[in-house]
Amino acid sequence: MSTLPTTPATDRSRRLRVALIGLLAAGLALGTPFYFAPFQVFQLTMVLLYAVALAGLNLLVGFGGQISLGHGAFFAAGAYTAAVMLDRYDTGHLATLPVAALVCFLLGLGFGVPALRLRGLYLALVTLSFAVFLPPLLKRLEVVTGGSMGLTVDKLQPPAWSGLAEDQWMYLVVLAVTAVTLLLARNLLRSRVGRALLAVRDNESAAEVMGVRLSLHKTLAFAWSAMFAGVSGCVYTWVIGYVSPDSFSFVLSITLLAGLVVGGLASLYGPLLGAAFVMYVPSVAQDISDAAPGVVFGLLIIVVMFVAPTGLAGLVGRARGAVARRLTRTTTLSDRSRPQPTPDIKPTSSSSVPSAPADPAPTDAEPVGAPPRTEKE
Amino acid sequence: MSTVIELLQQVVEGIGSGAVYASLALALVLIHRFTGIVNFAQGELAMISTYVAWQLVASGMSFWLALPVTLAVSFAGGMLIERVVIRPVQGAPELTVVIVTVGLFIFVNAMAGLIWSFTVKDFPQPFPDGGIDLAGVRVDWSTLGIIAVVAAVMALLYLLFQHTSVGLVMRAVACNPASARLSGIRVGRVLMLGWGLAATVGAVSGVLVAPLLFLEPNMMGGVLIYAFAAATLGGFDSPVGAVVGGLLVGVAETLAGAYVDVIGADLKVGVPLLIILAVLLVRPQGLFGRAAVERA
């Protein structure tokens, strides 16, 4: 009762804050291509693109608790779907997106069925060997995929009316795709499906007892996750304009997982941080030596697992939590002086409830325990 | 008649490559038995051991002297990795452990590239050229050598586990770490020993396969997939299963590559994927493994 009048106010201020931050971020994101050099814009485009794949992987690994070492394969499937459509049937770029998404969703669904019976390590094994198998398969299916030569297709071109350069247009389109998919991922996780997924991850048996259909949700998690990777791959074809089997070796799959882990598992913006990591660490470390990105990657993965299992996003969250705790400690002190009168109403209402005044112990215990509980709610 | 001989020829070659898969699978199974971990970095550890051997031979040491030195280095390296990298996540969720071994995979692979570069190196063939002729089937000395070495490693491991007190202690830890600790066994040291042994067995596979595949940092990537298939087929907790599984996978791979047109030489790597999938769907515990009973 006492909390009711304050909730809308804090809710409103929070919403305002979120909206402001959102606007600021959107402004920054939209303004970026007009400020940076084309190459930097291209790099940012790649970050956004990888973030989609990582968000998909995050659905499966971070929120679903299933390990996939083969998401590069779905990425490749999406990229090849787009490339083949553009190369053979000359459909527009936009048409390739839903098709790539659908193809990968179905692939993921097909993969999700054996994945049901494989837990943990075995799923990792199967997905890894799938990722290893894919490049030779792509080379073999030469008629469709162009074999080891790959396929060269048109990049995404800006429409004449926009007056934008190629890199700027691509960035904006990819930004739109990324924003929509990340929003979709977020809403998916807040829905029934997301809650079921978390329940399955945390305790399968308990989830099943609560009425969550394990097989359905695990398979769907795989399918959604594959779909995100496929969308990411499709956009990759738009941006790069070239696909070849060797661009999608199993190293890609491992890199995706590494990026996600470093960015932050089961975090909503971990994929963005992870994508930046995947994009920038190799390009910075490559200057030192060919092997340096791997050394840095491998070392960071292990170190992150040791000291910060929640990744970069978790570190940010922890730092924010520490600051917030400092702040709330001061506010709760000032708050406590104000709502003091309201609990006075409570005991009168709760003391009237006990029907058995003959038993002193429970009536004594109840008013002590009850007010804080309602206060928290 | 000639088709029969041709078939036998393929089988012999399959057994040759199968023996290599078997030894890497054996390393995987050893670690899985002791720690419940599937070590995704096992192939890379074998690869870096092979580089050590190559470096020793290149600096003028004879192969048969370089081999024991390499094995000793691998043993120490395996123990060190257990202590430094794996111990901190022992008992952590499976996902964490898998990711750590994947991190180790990337790190070791890149380190090899950093130290020895990514250019392909010739590895000396320890066995003489030529071979023997068995009723028309040609068996190379190198194939025989590989089989002999893997058999010897198996025999030594068997003796170690079944007929020494160290082996008894190790089996106790593999069977029940908590009880082993209560009866005074230093479990941590045994786990280090297990990792050391696994690294040594893996090193044998690397040294055996290097003359055939040529030495480069990504050499063991493919072999690892076959070893996974072998361990899955044999059962991840059965050393005998790993060896049988390795031989079966090797033969299946060679036969599929030779006789199934759709597969051919380039898609052979699909064979382990098929084997892993089939085994996990039909008999998840493998041929020799015990089914895991789960308490809800």
XYZ file of C-alpha atoms in Angstrom:
673
model
C 0.000 0.000 0.000
C 2.687 2.412 1.027
C 4.762 1.609 -2.036
C 1.939 2.158 -4.495
C 2.165 5.942 -4.836
C 5.952 5.924 -5.260
C 6.111 3.199 -7.948
C 4.733 5.154 -10.913
C 7.010 8.058 -10.093
C 10.212 5.959 -10.031
C 8.932 4.032 -13.000
C 8.373 7.226 -14.926
C 11.805 8.599 -14.095
C 13.407 5.308 -15.017
C 11.544 5.226 -18.290
C 12.609 8.748 -18.988
C 16.197 7.841 -18.257
C 16.067 4.771 -20.486
C 14.486 6.819 -23.248
C 17.150 9.496 -22.922
C 19.978 6.982 -23.001
C 18.301 5.275 -25.931
C 17.968 8.524 -27.825
C 21.566 9.422 -27.119
C 22.767 6.003 -28.269
C 20.580 6.171 -31.373
C 21.879 9.648 -32.157
C 25.462 8.520 -31.754
C 24.856 5.369 -33.796
C 23.136 7.294 -36.576
C 25.713 10.069 -36.642
C 28.733 7.764 -36.702
C 28.948 7.137 -40.470
C 29.057 10.861 -41.135
C 31.934 11.445 -38.808
C 34.371 8.559 -39.285
C 36.470 7.526 -42.279
C 35.005 4.873 -44.610
C 37.270 2.118 -43.310
C 36.299 2.797 -39.723
C 32.649 2.833 -40.733
C 33.188 -0.530 -42.393
C 34.708 -1.905 -39.200
C 31.769 -0.674 -37.174
C 29.440 -2.272 -39.697
C 31.218 -5.571 -39.112
C 30.879 -5.140 -35.337
C 27.121 -4.672 -35.695
C 26.913 -7.679 -37.985
C 28.821 -9.966 -35.637
C 26.701 -8.740 -32.761
C 23.666 -10.350 -34.411
C 25.398 -13.731 -34.609
C 26.638 -13.401 -31.038
C 23.159 -12.478 -29.829
C 21.931 -15.690 -31.428
C 24.690 -17.723 -29.865
C 23.920 -16.048 -26.569
C 20.326 -17.284 -26.746
C 21.607 -20.829 -26.986
C 24.710 -20.778 -24.806
C 24.115 -17.965 -22.358
C 20.404 -18.346 -21.792
C 19.848 -21.916 -22.938
C 22.938 -23.473 -21.369
C 23.681 -25.554 -24.468
C 27.164 -25.434 -25.970
C 27.616 -24.893 -29.673
C 31.045 -24.899 -31.268
C 29.500 -24.812 -34.717
C 27.652 -21.565 -35.111
C 29.989 -20.517 -37.876
C 28.215 -23.160 -39.947
C 24.853 -21.413 -39.596
C 26.548 -18.120 -40.306
C 27.954 -19.702 -43.472
C 24.559 -21.118 -44.410
C 23.010 -17.661 -44.173
C 25.840 -16.094 -46.154
C 25.639 -18.719 -48.887
C 21.860 -18.537 -49.092
C 22.130 -14.821 -49.770
C 25.028 -15.222 -52.184
C 23.351 -17.969 -54.209
C 20.099 -16.027 -54.412
C 21.916 -12.912 -55.597
C 24.175 -14.796 -57.973
C 21.684 -17.117 -59.600
C 18.289 -15.566 -59.311
C 19.262 -11.946 -59.050
C 16.694 -11.276 -56.373
C 17.187 -7.996 -54.602
C 19.283 -7.876 -51.453
C 16.315 -7.393 -49.194
C 14.624 -10.566 -50.388
C 17.569 -12.666 -49.260
C 17.137 -11.744 -45.603
C 13.870 -13.544 -44.825
C 14.939 -16.540 -46.914
C 18.302 -16.830 -45.157
C 16.557 -16.480 -41.812
C 14.048 -19.177 -42.703
C 16.661 -21.558 -44.104
C 18.779 -21.257 -40.984
C 15.774 -21.515 -38.696
C 14.862 -24.815 -40.355
C 18.478 -26.006 -40.289
C 18.631 -25.176 -36.614
C 15.361 -26.986 -36.034
C 16.791 -30.048 -37.780
C 19.932 -29.816 -35.722
C 17.979 -29.210 -32.561
C 16.414 -32.643 -32.684
C 19.626 -34.662 -32.230
C 20.796 -31.897 -29.896
C 17.981 -32.895 -27.575
C 19.642 -36.159 -26.823
C 23.094 -34.695 -26.579
C 23.918 -32.690 -23.581
C 26.888 -30.516 -22.807
C 30.062 -32.015 -24.137
C 28.479 -34.176 -26.781
C 26.589 -31.306 -28.296
C 29.857 -29.387 -28.424
C 31.478 -32.355 -30.201
C 28.754 -32.702 -32.792
C 28.538 -29.014 -33.551
C 32.320 -28.773 -33.819
C 32.539 -31.663 -36.239
C 29.703 -30.130 -38.252
C 31.669 -26.896 -38.499
C 34.741 -28.841 -39.640
C 32.689 -30.743 -42.201
C 31.009 -27.736 -43.783
C 33.867 -26.172 -45.814
C 34.661 -29.381 -47.751
C 30.935 -29.847 -48.318
C 30.671 -26.332 -49.737
C 33.608 -27.045 -52.019
C 31.966 -30.225 -53.207
C 28.626 -28.625 -54.047
C 30.405 -26.656 -56.742
C 27.414 -26.349 -59.047
C 25.574 -24.222 -56.535
C 28.280 -22.700 -54.373
C 31.001 -22.064 -56.910
C 33.341 -24.510 -55.172
C 36.530 -23.296 -53.592
C 36.499 -20.215 -55.834
C 33.467 -18.965 -53.963
C 30.898 -16.528 -55.282
C 31.265 -12.826 -55.918
C 28.050 -10.859 -55.730
C 27.018 -7.226 -55.739
C 27.419 -5.378 -52.502
C 24.587 -3.416 -51.077
C 24.337 -0.174 -53.076
C 22.871 3.056 -51.754
C 19.768 4.251 -53.620
C 20.305 7.374 -55.662
C 17.894 9.517 -53.659
C 19.845 9.064 -50.447
C 23.015 10.722 -51.638
C 24.995 8.502 -49.259
C 28.294 6.782 -49.869
C 28.337 2.983 -50.042
C 29.881 2.502 -46.601
C 27.435 4.915 -44.979
C 24.393 3.256 -46.513
C 25.624 -0.214 -45.588
C 26.267 0.906 -42.044
C 22.792 2.343 -41.676
C 21.097 -0.722 -43.132
C 23.111 -3.078 -40.938
C 22.402 -0.854 -37.954
C 18.677 -1.197 -38.634
C 18.926 -4.990 -38.999
C 21.002 -5.262 -35.822
C 18.687 -3.029 -33.826
C 15.645 -5.036 -34.882
C 17.261 -8.404 -34.173
C 18.664 -7.359 -30.799
C 15.273 -6.008 -29.829
C 13.724 -9.253 -30.973
C 16.202 -11.223 -28.885
C 15.467 -9.087 -25.855
C 11.725 -9.445 -26.197
C 12.046 -13.143 -26.868
C 13.905 -13.552 -23.589
C 11.298 -11.594 -21.672
C 8.501 -13.690 -23.087
C 7.195 -17.071 -22.029
C 9.798 -18.705 -24.272
C 12.654 -16.868 -22.571
C 11.499 -17.736 -19.085
C 11.089 -21.364 -20.080
C 14.593 -21.336 -21.530
C 16.105 -19.982 -18.328
C 14.209 -22.528 -16.283
C 15.544 -25.344 -18.454
C 19.080 -24.026 -18.139
C 18.967 -23.719 -14.386
C 17.287 -27.011 -13.594
C 15.886 -29.295 -16.241
C 13.961 -31.558 -13.923
C 12.417 -28.690 -12.016
C 11.476 -26.968 -15.256
C 9.835 -30.111 -16.545
C 7.882 -30.513 -13.343
C 6.676 -26.927 -13.708
C 5.232 -27.857 -17.087
C 7.944 -26.617 -19.427
C 8.180 -28.833 -22.475
C 11.891 -29.560 -22.561
C 12.159 -30.930 -26.061
C 10.159 -28.105 -27.604
C 12.103 -25.346 -25.917
C 15.547 -26.817 -26.431
C 14.870 -27.383 -30.120
C 13.389 -23.926 -30.511
C 16.375 -22.369 -28.778
C 18.614 -24.000 -31.332
C 16.414 -22.867 -34.195
C 16.186 -19.238 -33.038
C 19.878 -19.166 -32.393
C 20.685 -20.567 -35.829
C 18.318 -18.062 -37.388
C 20.186 -15.134 -35.823
C 23.491 -16.535 -37.043
C 21.959 -16.933 -40.502
C 20.724 -13.341 -40.580
C 24.183 -12.237 -39.581
C 25.714 -14.335 -42.360
C 23.261 -12.929 -44.907
C 24.183 -9.384 -43.964
C 27.846 -10.394 -44.187
C 27.302 -11.243 -47.862
C 25.667 -7.853 -48.420
C 28.639 -6.072 -46.894
C 31.549 -8.155 -48.191
C 30.088 -9.180 -51.535
C 32.094 -12.406 -51.577
C 31.754 -15.826 -49.983
C 34.159 -18.755 -50.098
C 34.364 -21.982 -48.084
C 37.601 -20.903 -46.441
C 36.011 -17.814 -44.908
C 33.846 -20.122 -42.810
C 36.301 -22.600 -41.327
C 35.684 -23.920 -37.824
C 37.922 -21.127 -36.544
C 34.987 -18.802 -37.171
C 32.780 -20.890 -34.891
C 35.368 -20.888 -32.161
C 35.936 -17.166 -32.584
C 32.219 -16.522 -32.200
C 32.084 -18.487 -28.968
C 35.232 -16.760 -27.730
C 33.775 -13.351 -28.503
C 30.576 -14.163 -26.691
C 32.389 -15.412 -23.611
C 34.615 -12.365 -23.443
C 31.696 -10.038 -24.127
C 29.544 -11.626 -21.494
C 27.343 -14.718 -21.464
C 23.668 -14.244 -20.718
C 23.970 -10.490 -20.949
C 21.858 -8.418 -23.293
C 24.615 -6.130 -24.488
C 27.430 -8.658 -24.037
C 27.119 -9.580 -27.752
C 27.878 -5.995 -28.764
C 30.995 -5.881 -26.595
C 31.980 -9.345 -27.803
C 31.506 -8.327 -31.417
C 33.772 -5.332 -30.930
C 36.305 -7.691 -29.405
C 36.046 -10.131 -32.337
C 36.487 -7.286 -34.805
C 39.161 -5.129 -33.225
C 41.460 -7.501 -31.333
C 42.582 -9.374 -34.469
C 43.045 -6.186 -36.471
C 45.131 -4.614 -33.717
C 47.077 -7.756 -32.855
C 47.664 -8.669 -36.502
C 50.185 -5.844 -36.682
C 52.369 -7.683 -34.189
C 52.226 -11.102 -35.862
C 49.872 -13.509 -37.600
C 49.616 -15.605 -34.485
C 49.125 -12.748 -32.026
C 45.310 -12.581 -32.293
C 45.092 -16.248 -31.338
C 47.443 -15.827 -28.412
C 45.469 -12.855 -27.107
C 42.128 -14.579 -27.744
C 43.077 -17.820 -26.063
C 44.649 -16.160 -23.076
C 41.738 -13.755 -22.620
C 39.166 -16.528 -22.780
C 40.904 -18.436 -20.016
C 41.501 -15.343 -17.897
C 37.902 -14.182 -18.328
C 36.653 -17.601 -17.236
C 38.857 -17.432 -14.137
C 38.278 -13.901 -12.946
C 35.118 -12.620 -14.614
C 32.835 -15.455 -15.761
C 30.227 -12.874 -16.735
C 32.584 -11.242 -19.227
C 33.089 -7.585 -20.034
C 29.383 -6.886 -19.706
C 29.485 -8.427 -16.256
C 32.419 -6.239 -15.288
C 30.493 -3.171 -16.379
C 27.454 -4.424 -14.492
C 29.521 -5.111 -11.392
C 31.068 -1.679 -11.463
C 27.651 -0.128 -11.927
C 26.290 -2.281 -9.119
C 29.024 -1.057 -6.791
C 28.299 2.563 -7.654
C 24.551 2.005 -7.390
C 24.978 0.401 -3.975
C 26.866 3.466 -2.806
C 24.112 5.697 -4.111
C 21.192 3.660 -2.815
C 22.750 3.455 0.623
C 22.497 7.209 0.903
C 18.998 7.349 -0.593
C 17.601 4.574 1.589
C 18.848 6.427 4.615
C 16.896 9.513 3.617
C 13.936 7.391 2.485
C 13.738 5.574 5.769
C 12.943 8.746 7.593
C 9.998 9.454 5.334
C 7.949 6.268 5.114
C 8.233 5.814 8.846
C 4.611 6.877 9.434
C 3.164 4.469 6.895
C 4.241 1.225 8.637
C 2.241 2.478 11.591
C -0.903 1.840 9.620
C 0.224 -1.679 8.784
C 0.427 -3.209 12.234
C -3.089 -2.092 12.983
C -4.411 -3.845 9.902
C -2.326 -6.965 10.408
C -2.981 -7.156 14.146
C -6.678 -7.335 13.387
C -6.098 -10.337 11.140
C -4.895 -12.940 13.678
C -7.957 -14.942 14.541
C -6.376 -16.759 17.469
C -5.137 -14.305 20.085
C -4.779 -17.268 22.443
C -1.562 -18.232 20.710
C 0.864 -15.426 21.494
C 3.908 -16.668 19.653
C 2.684 -16.448 16.025
C 0.960 -13.099 16.548
C 4.151 -11.787 17.982
C 6.192 -13.148 15.150
C 3.918 -11.961 12.403
C 4.002 -8.183 12.821
C 7.766 -8.307 13.103
C 8.232 -10.269 9.919
C 5.379 -8.810 7.926
C 6.028 -5.082 7.581
C 9.484 -5.351 6.018
C 8.154 -7.881 3.584
C 5.421 -5.597 2.345
C 7.824 -2.715 2.324
C 10.104 -4.569 -0.061
C 7.286 -5.350 -2.405
C 40.144 -61.998 -56.126
C 41.898 -58.763 -56.830
C 38.962 -56.834 -55.415
C 39.331 -58.787 -52.181
C 43.016 -57.929 -52.046
C 42.191 -54.319 -52.799
C 39.687 -54.326 -49.975
C 42.228 -55.843 -47.600
C 44.744 -53.252 -48.714
C 42.298 -50.495 -47.769
C 41.609 -52.168 -44.435
C 45.327 -52.307 -43.630
C 45.715 -48.636 -44.440
C 42.651 -47.876 -42.354
C 44.145 -49.702 -39.408
C 47.321 -47.679 -39.839
C 45.528 -44.349 -39.598
C 43.125 -45.802 -37.046
C 46.043 -46.528 -34.713
C 46.897 -42.820 -34.711
C 43.298 -41.867 -33.944
C 43.298 -44.522 -31.247
C 46.242 -43.006 -29.433
C 44.760 -39.506 -29.428
C 41.399 -40.964 -28.394
C 43.203 -42.764 -25.594
C 44.533 -39.426 -24.367
C 41.007 -37.969 -24.446
C 39.598 -40.935 -22.572
C 42.305 -40.814 -19.904
C 41.483 -37.218 -19.093
C 37.775 -37.848 -19.238
C 38.092 -40.765 -16.837
C 40.000 -38.738 -14.299
C 38.346 -35.367 -14.525
C 35.115 -35.783 -16.483
C 36.443 -33.222 -18.941
C 36.594 -33.577 -22.693
C 39.793 -31.790 -23.537
C 39.277 -29.880 -26.760
C 42.926 -28.836 -26.648
C 44.235 -32.420 -26.690
C 45.111 -32.348 -30.373
C 46.899 -29.027 -30.014
C 48.936 -30.330 -27.085
C 49.967 -33.265 -29.270
C 50.840 -30.827 -32.049
C 53.086 -28.722 -29.855
C 54.800 -31.871 -28.521
C 55.500 -32.792 -32.108
C 57.085 -29.394 -32.639
C 59.329 -30.037 -29.655
C 60.412 -33.314 -31.247
C 60.963 -31.565 -34.571
C 63.054 -28.865 -32.913
C 65.212 -31.473 -31.181
C 65.753 -33.438 -34.381
C 66.426 -30.235 -36.331
C 69.079 -29.258 -33.826
C 70.912 -32.487 -34.529
C 69.548 -35.005 -32.051
C 68.776 -38.486 -33.342
C 65.062 -39.281 -33.583
C 65.137 -42.126 -31.100
C 66.821 -39.923 -28.514
C 64.533 -36.973 -29.224
C 61.437 -39.124 -28.685
C 61.903 -39.881 -24.960
C 62.929 -36.280 -24.319
C 59.768 -35.091 -26.092
C 57.609 -37.483 -24.114
C 59.154 -36.277 -20.860
C 58.576 -32.643 -21.819
C 54.964 -33.462 -22.758
C 54.428 -35.227 -19.452
C 55.688 -32.214 -17.509
C 53.677 -29.869 -19.726
C 50.479 -31.839 -19.177
C 50.972 -31.756 -15.407
C 51.637 -28.034 -15.507
C 48.513 -27.349 -17.569
C 46.356 -29.325 -15.163
C 47.723 -27.377 -12.224
C 47.609 -23.912 -13.777
C 44.707 -23.957 -16.209
C 42.356 -26.769 -15.268
C 42.521 -26.945 -11.468
C 40.922 -23.515 -10.978
C 37.822 -24.582 -12.914
C 37.630 -28.140 -11.599
C 34.041 -28.686 -10.520
C 32.790 -25.620 -12.371
C 29.848 -25.972 -14.779
C 30.554 -27.989 -17.912
C 30.211 -24.904 -20.078
C 33.015 -23.150 -18.205
C 35.353 -26.118 -18.505
C 34.652 -26.592 -22.210
C 35.278 -22.914 -22.859
C 38.542 -23.021 -20.933
C 39.810 -25.972 -22.976
C 38.701 -24.191 -26.144
C 40.671 -21.167 -24.974
C 43.645 -23.435 -24.406
C 43.140 -24.795 -27.928
C 43.290 -21.314 -29.476
C 46.209 -20.268 -27.298
C 48.385 -23.328 -27.937
C 47.637 -23.255 -31.647
C 48.626 -19.622 -31.929
C 51.712 -20.066 -29.752
C 52.969 -22.772 -32.096
C 52.422 -20.395 -34.985
C 54.188 -17.618 -33.108
C 57.233 -19.741 -32.288
C 57.541 -21.928 -35.367
C 55.495 -19.938 -37.947
C 52.646 -21.365 -40.006
C 54.825 -22.740 -42.805
C 54.676 -26.489 -43.282
C 57.655 -28.466 -42.007
C 58.938 -31.866 -43.031
C 58.949 -34.287 -40.157
C 61.459 -37.166 -40.331
C 59.959 -40.601 -40.930
C 61.265 -42.762 -38.088
C 60.478 -46.047 -39.817
C 62.331 -47.415 -42.864
C 60.829 -47.184 -46.338
C 59.359 -50.205 -48.041
C 57.300 -52.915 -46.465
C 56.344 -56.534 -46.592
C 54.038 -58.400 -48.897
C 51.363 -60.541 -47.252
C 49.551 -62.587 -49.907
C 49.422 -59.610 -52.248
C 48.552 -57.081 -49.564
C 51.344 -54.590 -49.121
C 52.008 -53.506 -45.549
C 54.399 -50.589 -45.141
C 56.937 -50.656 -42.370
C 55.576 -47.295 -41.264
C 52.083 -48.765 -40.838
C 53.490 -51.696 -38.896
C 55.595 -49.305 -36.849
C 52.610 -47.153 -35.930
C 50.588 -50.192 -34.918
C 53.488 -51.534 -32.859
C 54.030 -48.241 -31.042
C 50.339 -47.823 -30.203
C 50.179 -51.439 -29.003
C 53.223 -50.833 -26.822
C 51.666 -47.694 -25.330
C 48.489 -49.652 -24.589
C 50.458 -52.436 -22.924
C 52.435 -49.989 -20.796
C 49.279 -48.196 -19.690
C 47.671 -51.518 -18.848
C 50.673 -52.518 -16.737
C 50.709 -49.123 -15.055
C 47.032 -49.175 -14.152
C 46.656 -52.820 -13.210
C 50.004 -53.805 -11.711
C 51.495 -50.829 -9.908
C 50.499 -49.056 -6.723
C 50.394 -45.734 -8.581
C 47.939 -47.292 -10.990
C 45.784 -48.507 -8.135
C 45.707 -45.018 -6.659
C 44.832 -43.563 -10.043
C 42.008 -46.009 -10.537
C 40.698 -45.148 -7.091
C 40.605 -41.461 -7.980
C 38.941 -42.131 -11.308
C 36.361 -44.283 -9.567
C 35.481 -41.963 -6.723
C 37.545 -38.848 -6.018
C 35.787 -38.028 -2.759
C 36.365 -41.452 -1.224
C 39.903 -41.492 -2.548
C 40.613 -38.211 -0.827
C 39.133 -39.513 2.419
C 41.420 -42.537 2.328
C 44.454 -40.311 2.153
C 45.147 -40.064 -1.559
C 46.320 -36.673 -2.750
C 43.759 -36.341 -5.505
C 45.248 -33.182 -6.957
C 48.563 -34.888 -7.633
C 46.861 -37.873 -9.224
C 44.907 -35.569 -11.523
C 48.165 -33.885 -12.522
C 49.623 -37.303 -13.202
C 46.577 -38.186 -15.322
C 46.970 -35.061 -17.431
C 50.686 -35.721 -17.780
C 50.019 -39.263 -18.993
C 47.362 -38.072 -21.412
C 49.684 -35.445 -22.850
C 52.354 -38.114 -23.296
C 50.021 -40.507 -25.082
C 48.784 -37.619 -27.224
C 52.379 -36.707 -28.062
C 52.912 -40.231 -29.374
C 49.994 -39.757 -31.756
C 51.375 -36.430 -32.925
C 54.843 -37.805 -33.606
C 53.380 -40.804 -35.435
C 51.099 -38.795 -37.672
C 53.480 -35.918 -38.446
C 55.459 -37.688 -41.220
C 52.178 -38.418 -43.026
C 50.455 -35.056 -42.620
C 53.472 -32.707 -42.503
C 53.970 -30.561 -39.482
C 52.031 -27.312 -39.136
C 50.019 -25.739 -36.316
C 46.655 -26.925 -37.666
C 47.884 -30.480 -38.255
C 45.898 -32.095 -35.455
C 42.585 -30.316 -36.058
C 41.310 -33.035 -38.351
C 42.829 -35.850 -36.312
C 41.050 -34.513 -33.224
C 37.668 -34.920 -34.896
C 38.497 -38.546 -35.729
C 39.692 -39.086 -32.167
C 36.422 -37.655 -30.867
C 34.552 -40.078 -33.086
C 36.756 -42.933 -31.849
C 36.243 -42.041 -28.196
C 32.501 -41.623 -28.702
C 32.253 -44.934 -30.521
C 34.277 -46.790 -27.901
C 32.746 -44.970 -24.972
C 34.319 -41.964 -23.312
C 35.215 -43.849 -20.152
C 36.776 -46.940 -21.710
C 40.462 -47.018 -22.758
C 39.934 -50.311 -24.594
C 36.958 -48.736 -26.301
C 39.109 -45.823 -27.446
C 41.530 -48.155 -29.190
C 38.853 -50.331 -30.767
C 36.919 -47.220 -31.713
C 40.016 -45.655 -33.249
C 40.706 -48.684 -35.423
C 37.060 -48.913 -36.511
C 36.914 -45.224 -37.351
C 40.158 -45.484 -39.320
C 38.912 -48.440 -41.357
C 35.473 -46.885 -41.876
C 37.042 -43.651 -43.054
C 39.376 -45.358 -45.536
C 36.687 -47.651 -46.911
C 34.161 -44.833 -47.235
C 36.717 -42.694 -49.011
C 37.633 -45.501 -51.405
C 34.288 -47.127 -52.144
C 31.547 -44.594 -51.555
C 31.635 -42.211 -54.504
C 29.576 -39.513 -52.828
C 32.127 -39.248 -50.040
C 35.402 -39.572 -51.900
C 38.656 -38.217 -50.550
C 37.443 -34.686 -49.885
C 34.393 -35.440 -47.765
C 36.014 -38.107 -45.585
C 35.815 -35.747 -42.642
C 32.045 -36.252 -42.760
C 32.543 -39.869 -41.682
C 33.436 -39.058 -38.047
C 30.487 -36.664 -37.888
C 28.169 -39.431 -39.061
C 29.716 -41.890 -36.618
C 29.394 -39.491 -33.680
C 25.777 -38.712 -34.538
C 24.852 -42.348 -35.073
C 26.481 -43.525 -31.860
C 24.967 -40.770 -29.772
C 21.513 -41.399 -31.160
C 21.614 -45.187 -30.935
C 23.923 -46.005 -28.056
C 25.068 -42.809 -26.338
C 27.423 -44.562 -23.948
C 29.416 -46.104 -26.809
C 30.362 -49.705 -27.389
C 32.311 -50.251 -24.182
C 31.058 -47.439 -22.009
C 28.724 -47.623 -19.090
C 25.458 -45.750 -19.401
C 25.316 -42.734 -17.131
C 22.462 -42.968 -14.703
C 21.063 -39.631 -13.796
C 19.337 -38.825 -10.583
C 16.719 -36.195 -11.020
